[in-house]
Amino acid sequence: MNDLQFLTWVRGTGLNIAVSIFLLGVFWRLFEIYSLGHKKDLSAPRHASGASGLHTVFRRSLPPPGMLKRSPVSYIGGYIFHIGLFIVVFGFAPHILLIKSLTGLSWPALPSQFVNLAAIVTMAAMVVVLFDRINKPVKRFLSTFEDWFTWAVTFLPVLTGWMAFEHMLLPYTTMLALHILSVQLLLVVLPFTKLFHVFTLFGSRWYNGRVNGHKGVPV
Amino acid sequence: MSATLEKGVRVLKEVIDAPIASYFNSCVHCGLCAEACLFYTETGDPKYTPIHKLEPLRRIYEQEYTVLGRLKKMIGLSKPVTDAELDEWQELVYNSCTLCARCSSVCPVGNDIVYMVRKFREGMSASGHAPEGIKGAVNRTVTIGSPMGVKLPAVQAQMKHVEEDYGLPIPLDAEGAEYMVLLSSMEIINFPEYLGAIAKIMQQAGKSWTLCSTAFEATNAGMQIGNSDLARVIVSRIVEGAEKLKVKTVISPECGHAYTALRWEGANLVGRPFSFEVKHILEVLGEFQQQGLLKTEGFETDKLTFHDPCQLARRGGVIKQQRSLMNQVAKNFVEMPDAGYMNWCCGGGGGASAIEEGEPLRLEAFKRKKAQLDSVRPDRLVTACANCRIVLEEGLEHYQMDIPVIGLTEMIAEHIPKKGG
């Protein structure tokens, strides 16, 4: 298989397999989790403004009082790489073209040099949070193979995409094929690892906000 | 697998619901919950990270409710939960967790960690891994009627004393009264001022009230240990008493967990909504204050600060009333850092104060409260939970801090002018 055949495969069959596993995985996992249901709360509710599931979905994106100071790397590093990933994934013109070809949806792209910069900043932030995970006793203590593995499968698409864009190390075709392959790896593992928080965090925040909102506590 | 472990695992399987599944799937091991937990911040030991306290429950979730987990279990790749492990976890689930819920308030993915600890305790209790101290408290509550072994004659003796001291009647089993007042054992034994304060406050407000001979104890050790069957037995006494006396409102005393047990868990434990309202005494005082039924004279002039009981504020939503009540009788009321919603636990909630072997850790965690107090240096500390009060007094004594601790209800009552005076 030469470079071009490799690229053709990852763009065709490979992509189809990965997207199928991703979609089936996401639907199955969401069903597996949320079909467990929960009991109705029979205690008399107390209403308070700002206390609801939806409020918490938004409010929990901001650090609670005192927390930023206690763990600045988690928050600042976390913000940077999440926003950076969002910019890179959804702001880069070729990505939008791909999404359009799959779903028909499209939106204006960001300048490619800006996306390039965002990719560099994202990678830097990811390296910082990785060091923080190694360095901080609590994070190191909690870390399992999955934490290191999911870091790597998130980092690789950004790295290979950036290297393809910069025509670094390998011929463009090969690097692009590797980039798409790394994205496929990410898509395949996402539903079955902690990366699934991309979906469940909305449900989790909502449950927390709703249970406490029932008590009139804006959490 | 031992019979008790089997029972524990079965209970754990039963308590796992969609919120718990969602929470476990959302955790990214960021460790921010540790930064919110006083047992971690004061010891620096990562094992006290709140989400780690749930590891056996997480594995049972994974092994029982996910396809991949079941597959792993089938081919022998997963680690089963054992008695030895649960034994090791006792310290993490009881001694070093007061159900204060600061972790649930900070988790960036929104995990309600304390909700899970509460459920995990059901399995710990069922498998025989709850601490002896809480077991004893539960047994006494179920067999005698109170965690400290207080019986009705002791309550009646105290009623008589209070009637003599205050010259006010203490009604017992008065049918059709508006309020039914509950006590905690701690108040019956250590803080009789509370009952006198209620008598004064109710008389001034012109409200009818009563104690109930079959339901005077408000605390619920069944909830603390994590045994819903026993918690139901304890809460049912109150429900039956309130319905028998046809009261409109049951007043939970200055006790945090009693309030949570009755106000939020009660109806769910008995399986139907209550026919009466449940209010914490500070909610009632707040209402009296707003309706102009709480008239006080004079002010405390020394520097006072207020310790928010977790179950009242963060877990109960009563945050404003105590501040407004403090300001009615205190000229120099100062707030500690993190006061209110994000207040730090006394270190002994959730049954932890009943665990003798947990005392050294409790005192270590108390350094957090000490730091809060050191930053405002109050003359006295006011709170609204008899358990907080005892734990605070122990901590203050240990660190040789000369700060008396008082209950807000009695302080308010001291400022109520004598009738006709």
XYZ file of C-alpha atoms in Angstrom:
640
model
C 0.000 0.000 0.000
C 1.548 3.312 -0.987
C 0.908 6.701 0.637
C -1.962 7.559 -1.626
C -3.667 4.205 -1.177
C -3.250 4.552 2.591
C -4.802 8.010 2.472
C -7.649 6.771 0.294
C -8.332 3.939 2.717
C -8.369 6.129 5.828
C -10.593 8.655 4.082
C -12.998 5.984 2.884
C -13.341 2.602 4.571
C -11.352 3.635 7.639
C -13.466 6.691 8.246
C -16.680 4.741 7.768
C -15.627 2.112 10.282
C -14.493 4.675 12.844
C -17.562 6.884 12.520
C -19.848 3.852 12.740
C -18.169 2.561 15.917
C -18.257 6.079 17.326
C -21.958 6.617 16.636
C -23.063 3.163 17.731
C -20.813 3.429 20.780
C -22.176 6.811 21.779
C -25.800 5.741 21.408
C -25.236 2.457 23.196
C -23.325 4.056 26.076
C -25.894 6.823 26.497
C -28.646 4.208 26.583
C -26.668 2.011 28.982
C -26.218 4.925 31.373
C -29.458 6.852 31.256
C -31.848 3.900 30.947
C -30.931 2.989 34.542
C -33.394 5.672 35.610
C -33.847 7.062 39.094
C -36.502 7.335 41.759
C -38.840 10.295 41.952
C -38.111 12.643 44.859
C -41.156 12.653 47.151
C -39.990 15.393 49.507
C -41.683 18.774 49.139
C -39.563 20.956 46.834
C -38.301 24.371 47.831
C -37.886 26.768 44.957
C -35.023 29.226 44.736
C -33.822 31.342 41.866
C -30.785 29.992 40.047
C -31.303 26.492 41.392
C -32.017 24.002 38.617
C -30.359 21.398 36.448
C -29.946 23.801 33.559
C -28.390 26.491 35.754
C -25.769 24.020 36.945
C -24.996 22.859 33.385
C -23.765 26.398 32.705
C -22.596 27.501 36.141
C -20.242 24.541 36.592
C -18.119 25.805 33.694
C -16.774 28.435 36.062
C -14.552 27.692 39.065
C -16.423 27.913 42.397
C -15.138 30.496 44.905
C -11.587 29.811 46.075
C -10.953 26.918 43.706
C -8.987 28.735 40.997
C -6.390 29.656 43.587
C -6.162 26.094 44.901
C -5.608 24.494 41.509
C -4.705 27.106 38.889
C -3.092 24.692 36.428
C -6.200 22.496 36.301
C -8.463 25.423 35.557
C -6.320 27.601 33.293
C -4.704 24.657 31.503
C -8.086 22.995 31.243
C -9.770 26.061 29.766
C -7.001 26.624 27.237
C -6.843 23.105 25.880
C -10.620 22.628 25.774
C -11.223 25.919 23.982
C -8.166 25.263 21.798
C -9.455 21.840 20.784
C -12.817 23.374 19.963
C -11.204 26.010 17.736
C -8.988 23.479 15.979
C -11.714 20.885 15.444
C -14.522 23.194 14.380
C -12.720 26.281 13.076
C -10.326 24.776 10.510
C -11.633 24.996 6.920
C -10.828 21.396 5.831
C -12.582 20.069 8.982
C -15.683 22.079 8.150
C -15.626 20.681 4.609
C -15.468 17.150 6.007
C -18.336 17.803 8.414
C -20.316 19.319 5.531
C -19.754 16.246 3.403
C -20.941 14.006 6.251
C -23.841 16.036 7.617
C -24.535 18.900 5.210
C -23.895 21.386 8.021
C -21.426 24.176 7.445
C -20.198 27.453 8.958
C -17.499 30.040 8.228
C -13.933 28.940 8.925
C -11.299 30.754 10.996
C -8.059 31.913 9.297
C -5.747 28.900 9.008
C -2.818 30.735 10.610
C -4.998 31.439 13.648
C -6.027 27.779 13.843
C -2.369 26.851 13.538
C -1.535 29.059 16.502
C -4.442 27.584 18.452
C -3.049 24.102 17.767
C 0.343 25.082 19.174
C -1.202 26.666 22.264
C -3.437 23.618 22.750
C -0.492 21.253 22.606
C 1.481 23.395 25.014
C -1.449 23.433 27.455
C -1.853 19.677 27.124
C 1.805 19.140 27.914
C 1.457 21.377 30.958
C -1.579 19.468 32.268
C 0.270 16.213 31.627
C 3.147 17.408 33.772
C 0.669 18.553 36.368
C -0.805 15.041 36.401
C 2.661 13.571 36.934
C 3.661 16.203 39.438
C 0.591 16.580 41.669
C 0.273 13.753 44.225
C -3.538 13.589 43.975
C -3.612 13.478 40.194
C -0.809 10.939 40.036
C -2.561 8.826 42.680
C -5.840 8.834 40.738
C -4.216 8.150 37.362
C -4.573 4.796 35.679
C -3.455 3.543 32.275
C -6.629 5.052 30.848
C -5.591 8.571 31.880
C -2.247 8.386 30.062
C -3.766 6.591 27.081
C -6.618 9.060 26.602
C -4.178 11.943 26.886
C -2.141 10.421 24.074
C -5.087 9.718 21.759
C -6.279 13.304 22.242
C -2.824 14.757 21.702
C -1.918 12.759 18.590
C -4.565 14.197 16.223
C -3.509 17.743 17.146
C 0.171 16.932 16.721
C -0.197 15.103 13.410
C -2.622 17.699 12.069
C -0.243 20.490 12.939
C 2.716 18.613 11.452
C 0.772 17.944 8.234
C -0.142 21.624 8.018
C 3.509 22.603 8.526
C 4.732 19.868 6.124
C 6.997 18.552 8.823
C 8.936 15.285 9.137
C 6.966 13.142 6.670
C 5.507 13.747 3.195
C 2.197 15.622 3.412
C 0.140 12.685 2.139
C 1.565 10.295 4.706
C 1.206 12.767 7.566
C -2.351 13.589 6.554
C -3.199 9.889 6.453
C -1.632 9.444 9.916
C -3.610 12.448 11.126
C -6.896 10.964 9.937
C -5.946 7.592 11.384
C -5.228 9.180 14.779
C -8.625 10.898 14.696
C -10.195 7.525 13.985
C -8.453 6.048 16.999
C -9.857 8.920 19.060
C -13.364 8.356 17.696
C -13.215 4.646 18.435
C -12.023 4.948 22.027
C -14.076 8.005 22.989
C -17.346 6.245 23.915
C -15.569 3.640 26.031
C -13.184 5.758 28.084
C -13.265 8.822 30.319
C -13.350 10.873 27.110
C -17.056 10.076 27.150
C -17.396 12.935 29.645
C -17.813 15.038 26.478
C -21.379 13.690 26.495
C -22.123 12.719 30.095
C -20.951 15.914 31.734
C -24.167 17.593 30.649
C -26.230 14.838 32.251
C -24.091 14.847 35.395
C -24.282 18.592 35.888
C -27.988 18.482 35.217
C -28.645 15.709 37.776
C -26.543 17.481 40.396
C -28.262 20.793 39.731
C -31.701 19.209 39.753
C -31.254 17.195 42.968
C -29.926 20.258 44.770
C -32.312 22.621 43.009
C -35.113 20.570 44.558
C -33.761 21.739 47.912
C -33.483 25.315 46.752
C -29.686 25.177 46.639
C -28.028 26.662 43.546
C -24.998 24.382 43.149
C -17.949 -14.716 48.994
C -19.343 -14.351 52.539
C -23.099 -14.026 52.992
C -22.767 -10.474 54.286
C -20.548 -9.429 51.390
C -23.045 -10.937 48.978
C -25.776 -8.908 50.645
C -23.650 -5.760 50.498
C -22.889 -6.205 46.817
C -26.570 -6.828 46.106
C -27.486 -3.615 47.919
C -24.830 -1.701 45.990
C -26.203 -3.035 42.714
C -29.637 -1.841 43.770
C -28.577 1.708 44.674
C -26.822 2.366 41.363
C -29.029 4.591 39.225
C -28.658 6.789 36.149
C -27.137 9.728 38.059
C -24.439 7.464 39.555
C -23.714 5.921 36.140
C -23.490 9.374 34.624
C -21.184 10.576 37.400
C -18.748 7.661 37.089
C -18.599 8.101 33.326
C -17.931 11.810 33.658
C -15.006 11.656 36.088
C -11.754 12.671 34.385
C -9.549 12.136 37.461
C -8.793 15.841 37.732
C -8.591 15.608 41.524
C -10.303 18.949 42.147
C -12.665 17.285 44.632
C -9.640 16.688 46.870
C -9.034 20.427 47.048
C -12.540 20.872 48.453
C -12.245 18.150 51.104
C -10.898 19.139 54.508
C -9.626 15.621 55.133
C -7.346 16.016 52.122
C -6.415 19.680 52.492
C -5.376 19.212 56.126
C -3.533 15.898 55.753
C -2.231 16.095 52.183
C -2.927 12.368 51.840
C -4.315 11.602 48.343
C -6.300 8.617 49.629
C -8.795 11.138 51.021
C -9.682 12.335 47.517
C -13.498 12.168 47.529
C -13.932 10.298 44.240
C -11.389 7.686 45.371
C -13.611 6.956 48.385
C -16.056 5.444 45.864
C -13.680 3.124 44.032
C -15.372 -0.176 45.083
C -18.764 1.223 44.069
C -17.334 2.318 40.725
C -16.010 -1.146 40.017
C -19.342 -2.737 40.859
C -21.018 -0.271 38.516
C -18.558 -1.100 35.743
C -18.763 -4.863 36.281
C -22.540 -4.997 36.467
C -23.896 -2.233 34.291
C -21.539 -1.800 31.338
C -21.061 -4.192 28.443
C -17.291 -3.842 28.475
C -17.184 -4.332 32.243
C -19.327 -7.452 32.053
C -17.087 -8.791 29.308
C -14.006 -8.115 31.416
C -15.662 -9.846 34.371
C -16.553 -12.882 32.238
C -12.994 -13.436 31.090
C -11.646 -12.796 34.575
C -9.987 -9.465 33.883
C -11.775 -7.481 36.570
C -10.969 -7.262 40.249
C -13.916 -8.329 42.412
C -14.824 -6.332 45.513
C -13.782 -8.194 48.670
C -14.474 -7.982 52.397
C -10.885 -6.951 52.999
C -11.242 -4.085 50.564
C -14.494 -2.821 52.061
C -12.901 -3.050 55.478
C -10.097 -0.834 54.256
C -12.658 1.566 52.804
C -14.489 2.016 56.111
C -12.127 4.799 57.077
C -12.645 6.517 53.735
C -16.428 6.240 53.624
C -17.172 7.091 57.285
C -14.256 8.491 59.312
C -13.029 10.809 56.591
C -16.358 11.791 55.046
C -18.872 13.948 56.873
C -21.246 14.129 53.886
C -20.462 17.857 53.829
C -20.771 17.982 50.019
C -18.085 20.532 49.277
C -16.790 18.022 46.687
C -20.210 17.955 45.014
C -20.116 21.749 44.880
C -16.839 22.002 43.004
C -16.647 19.008 40.637
C -16.224 20.548 37.176
C -18.097 17.766 35.398
C -20.889 18.131 37.938
C -20.580 14.897 39.889
C -22.655 14.838 43.066
C -20.045 12.833 44.947
C -21.748 12.992 48.331
C -24.907 11.527 46.773
C -22.796 8.521 45.867
C -21.107 8.268 49.274
C -24.542 8.251 50.913
C -25.569 5.371 48.611
C -22.270 3.546 49.037
C -22.851 3.541 52.799
C -25.980 1.436 52.194
C -23.754 -1.370 50.895
C -21.084 -0.823 53.541
C -23.714 -1.094 56.246
C -25.384 -4.141 54.682
C -22.060 -5.954 54.395
C -21.211 -5.244 58.021
C -18.483 -2.692 57.350
C -19.902 0.294 59.205
C -17.950 1.589 62.210
C -18.914 0.302 65.673
C -19.570 3.808 66.978
C -22.366 4.506 64.504
C -23.699 0.948 64.781
C -24.171 1.532 68.504
C -25.937 4.837 67.920
C -28.306 3.194 65.442
C -29.076 0.285 67.775
C -29.862 2.650 70.634
C -32.092 4.785 68.404
C -34.040 1.779 67.208
C -34.345 -0.059 70.539
C -34.391 2.756 73.106
C -35.524 5.680 70.973
C -32.453 7.898 70.853
C -28.794 7.537 69.861
C -27.653 8.578 73.328
C -30.125 6.293 75.088
C -32.479 9.062 76.217
C -35.990 7.870 77.155
C -39.234 9.771 77.641
C -38.857 10.147 81.443
C -35.603 12.052 80.853
C -37.414 14.388 78.482
C -40.248 14.832 80.966
C -37.783 15.622 83.738
C -36.221 18.253 81.554
C -39.618 19.658 80.613
C -40.347 20.070 84.320
C -37.051 21.847 84.944
C -37.589 24.196 82.044
C -41.160 24.927 83.114
C -39.871 25.844 86.577
C -36.943 27.907 85.292
C -38.821 29.822 82.644
C -42.310 29.844 84.137
C -43.687 28.759 80.795
C -45.685 25.644 79.959
C -44.100 22.909 77.822
C -47.030 21.202 76.073
C -46.866 17.452 75.487
C -49.086 15.622 73.002
C -51.290 18.668 72.412
C -53.490 17.665 69.496
C -54.038 20.244 66.777
C -51.042 22.392 67.709
C -49.537 24.336 64.836
C -45.976 23.192 65.497
C -44.545 19.918 66.714
C -41.073 20.485 68.130
C -38.396 17.818 67.926
C -35.210 17.662 69.959
C -31.872 16.006 69.516
C -30.499 13.874 72.333
C -27.622 16.287 72.567
C -30.073 19.057 73.417
C -31.894 16.953 75.968
C -28.669 16.062 77.753
C -26.262 18.924 77.106
C -28.210 21.963 75.957
C -31.524 22.248 77.879
C -31.527 25.976 77.047
C -32.909 25.055 73.648
C -36.255 23.885 75.000
C -36.597 26.988 77.158
C -35.770 29.157 74.158
C -38.509 27.512 72.115
C -41.034 28.114 74.888
C -40.150 31.816 75.029
C -40.144 32.275 71.266
C -43.455 30.475 70.741
C -45.127 32.364 73.541
C -44.078 35.710 72.120
C -45.161 34.716 68.623
C -48.495 33.508 70.000
C -48.161 30.119 68.315
C -49.425 26.801 69.587
C -46.838 24.067 69.822
C -46.200 20.690 71.365
C -43.714 17.961 72.018
C -44.723 14.413 71.168
C -44.258 11.569 73.660
C -43.675 8.997 70.916
C -41.506 11.196 68.697
C -39.255 13.628 70.511
C -35.956 12.529 69.000
C -35.075 14.092 65.668
C -31.685 12.623 64.876
C -31.450 9.711 62.501
C -28.385 7.527 62.877
C -29.938 5.094 60.401
C -29.357 7.645 57.665
C -25.809 8.314 58.846
C -24.809 4.669 58.850
C -26.501 4.204 55.495
C -29.284 1.810 56.406
C -32.505 2.967 54.800
C -34.583 0.286 56.535
C -33.569 1.561 59.969
C -33.716 5.184 58.839
C -37.308 4.494 57.794
C -38.174 3.030 61.214
C -36.783 6.128 62.912
C -38.424 8.636 60.583
C -41.761 6.800 60.721
C -42.060 7.557 64.435
C -42.016 11.254 63.643
C -44.450 10.894 60.754
C -46.875 8.887 62.912
C -46.535 11.341 65.793
C -47.133 14.368 63.581
C -50.133 12.772 61.917
C -51.593 11.604 65.241
C -51.331 15.121 66.674
C -52.506 16.679 63.378
C -49.819 19.369 63.425
C -49.183 21.679 60.477
C -45.415 21.869 60.791
C -42.715 19.750 62.366
C -39.709 21.736 63.541
C -36.342 20.097 63.162
C -33.997 21.181 65.958
C -30.518 22.655 65.749
C -29.116 19.477 64.217
C -27.969 19.264 60.634
C -28.488 15.627 59.820
C -31.819 15.463 61.592
C -32.961 18.136 59.164
C -31.699 16.294 56.072
C -33.142 13.000 57.329
C -36.589 14.445 57.867
C -36.842 17.274 55.355
C -35.261 15.663 52.297
C -34.997 11.924 52.912
C -38.064 11.412 55.106
C -40.789 11.263 52.468
C -38.608 9.089 50.261
C -37.934 6.720 53.144
C -41.616 6.254 54.007
C -42.552 6.193 50.332
C -45.135 8.973 50.270
C -45.245 12.765 50.564
C -45.811 14.148 54.075
C -49.147 15.630 55.133
C -47.258 18.247 57.176
C -44.418 20.644 56.504
C -40.899 20.213 57.864
C -38.868 23.264 58.802
C -35.593 23.839 60.548
C -35.939 26.013 63.616
C -33.991 28.786 61.843
C -36.495 28.768 58.994
C -39.303 29.183 61.526
C -37.426 31.982 63.299
C -36.787 33.618 59.932
C -40.518 33.565 59.204
C -41.381 34.968 62.638
C -38.827 37.701 62.040
C -40.365 38.609 58.686
C -43.888 38.571 60.111
C -42.847 40.821 62.990
C -43.494 38.079 65.528
C -39.936 38.034 66.811
C -39.263 41.105 68.905
C -35.969 41.365 70.710
C -34.291 43.981 72.860
C -30.636 44.757 73.363
C -27.577 43.560 71.469
C -24.593 41.337 71.953
C -21.610 43.640 71.672
C -18.680 41.224 71.535
C -17.362 39.950 68.224
C -19.451 37.018 66.956
C -19.144 34.795 63.930
C -21.418 32.072 62.573
C -20.525 28.505 61.612
C -22.911 27.233 58.924
C -23.809 23.577 59.480
C -23.314 21.806 56.123
C -26.711 20.097 56.128
C -28.453 23.354 56.856
C -26.672 25.617 54.370
C -24.984 23.801 51.479
C -27.207 20.727 51.697
C -30.336 22.403 52.976
C -30.591 25.806 51.346
C -30.977 27.749 54.617
C -28.338 30.459 54.286
C -29.899 33.910 54.592
C -32.065 33.428 57.680
C -29.218 32.913 60.137
C -27.481 36.090 58.963
C -30.558 38.191 59.305
C -31.230 36.693 62.755
C -27.641 37.333 63.849
C -27.928 40.949 62.826
C -31.099 41.372 64.855
C -29.281 40.671 68.122
C -25.580 41.257 67.409
C -23.781 44.551 66.846
C -20.468 43.025 65.851
C -21.195 40.041 63.600
C -18.311 39.146 61.303
C -18.183 36.458 58.611
C -15.423 33.898 58.308
C -13.858 33.353 54.871
C -15.906 30.820 52.841
C -18.904 31.377 55.160
C -22.346 30.405 53.927
C -22.659 28.073 50.978
C -18.957 27.137 50.834
C -18.370 26.925 54.591
C -15.997 24.220 55.790
C -17.389 21.362 57.868
C -16.680 21.116 61.604
C -15.212 17.703 60.736
C -17.692 15.580 62.665
C -20.876 15.505 60.588
C -22.483 12.515 58.923
C -21.970 10.305 61.943
C -18.199 10.856 61.990
C -18.313 12.322 65.498
C -19.641 8.973 66.791
C -16.518 7.139 65.608
C -14.075 7.015 68.474
C -11.096 5.820 66.453
C -11.635 8.681 64.015
C -10.820 11.349 66.586
C -7.150 11.994 65.703
C -8.109 12.507 62.049
C -11.015 14.744 63.068
C -8.712 16.933 65.097
C -6.265 17.113 62.209
C -9.063 18.201 59.877
C -10.140 20.780 62.443
C -7.087 22.839 61.450
C -9.252 24.104 58.598
C -11.831 25.489 61.030
C -9.022 26.864 63.133
C -7.650 28.751 60.142
C -11.097 30.163 59.387
C -11.484 31.285 62.997
C -7.947 32.658 63.204
C -8.657 34.973 60.307
C -11.507 36.751 62.129
C -10.643 36.085 65.795
C -14.153 36.122 67.212
C -14.992 36.333 70.925
C -17.714 33.729 70.521
C -18.819 31.311 67.844
C -22.509 30.880 67.052
C -23.961 27.881 65.227
C -27.245 26.020 64.756
C -26.357 22.346 65.104
C -25.813 20.560 68.410
C -23.409 18.097 66.790
C -21.316 20.863 65.202
C -21.325 22.498 68.603
C -19.855 19.470 70.390
C -17.286 18.857 67.647
C -16.320 22.538 67.594
C -15.928 22.575 71.377
C -13.669 19.510 71.238
C -11.546 21.024 68.483
C -11.281 24.389 70.182
C -10.259 22.736 73.413
C -7.639 20.618 71.655
C -6.075 23.670 70.025
C -6.433 25.667 73.242
C -8.616 28.309 71.668
C -10.781 30.104 74.169
C -13.905 30.638 72.067
C -17.258 29.697 73.633
C -19.749 28.087 71.230
C -23.439 28.952 71.461
C -26.651 28.047 69.678
C -28.384 30.749 67.675
C -31.889 29.891 68.893
C -30.954 30.347 72.556
C -29.093 33.545 71.815
C -32.179 34.952 70.125
C -34.371 33.822 73.029
C -32.135 35.597 75.524
C -33.085 38.857 73.851
C -36.811 38.278 74.073
C -38.184 40.527 76.799
C -39.921 38.819 79.720
C -43.681 38.914 79.404
C -45.029 42.033 81.047
C -41.478 43.142 81.826
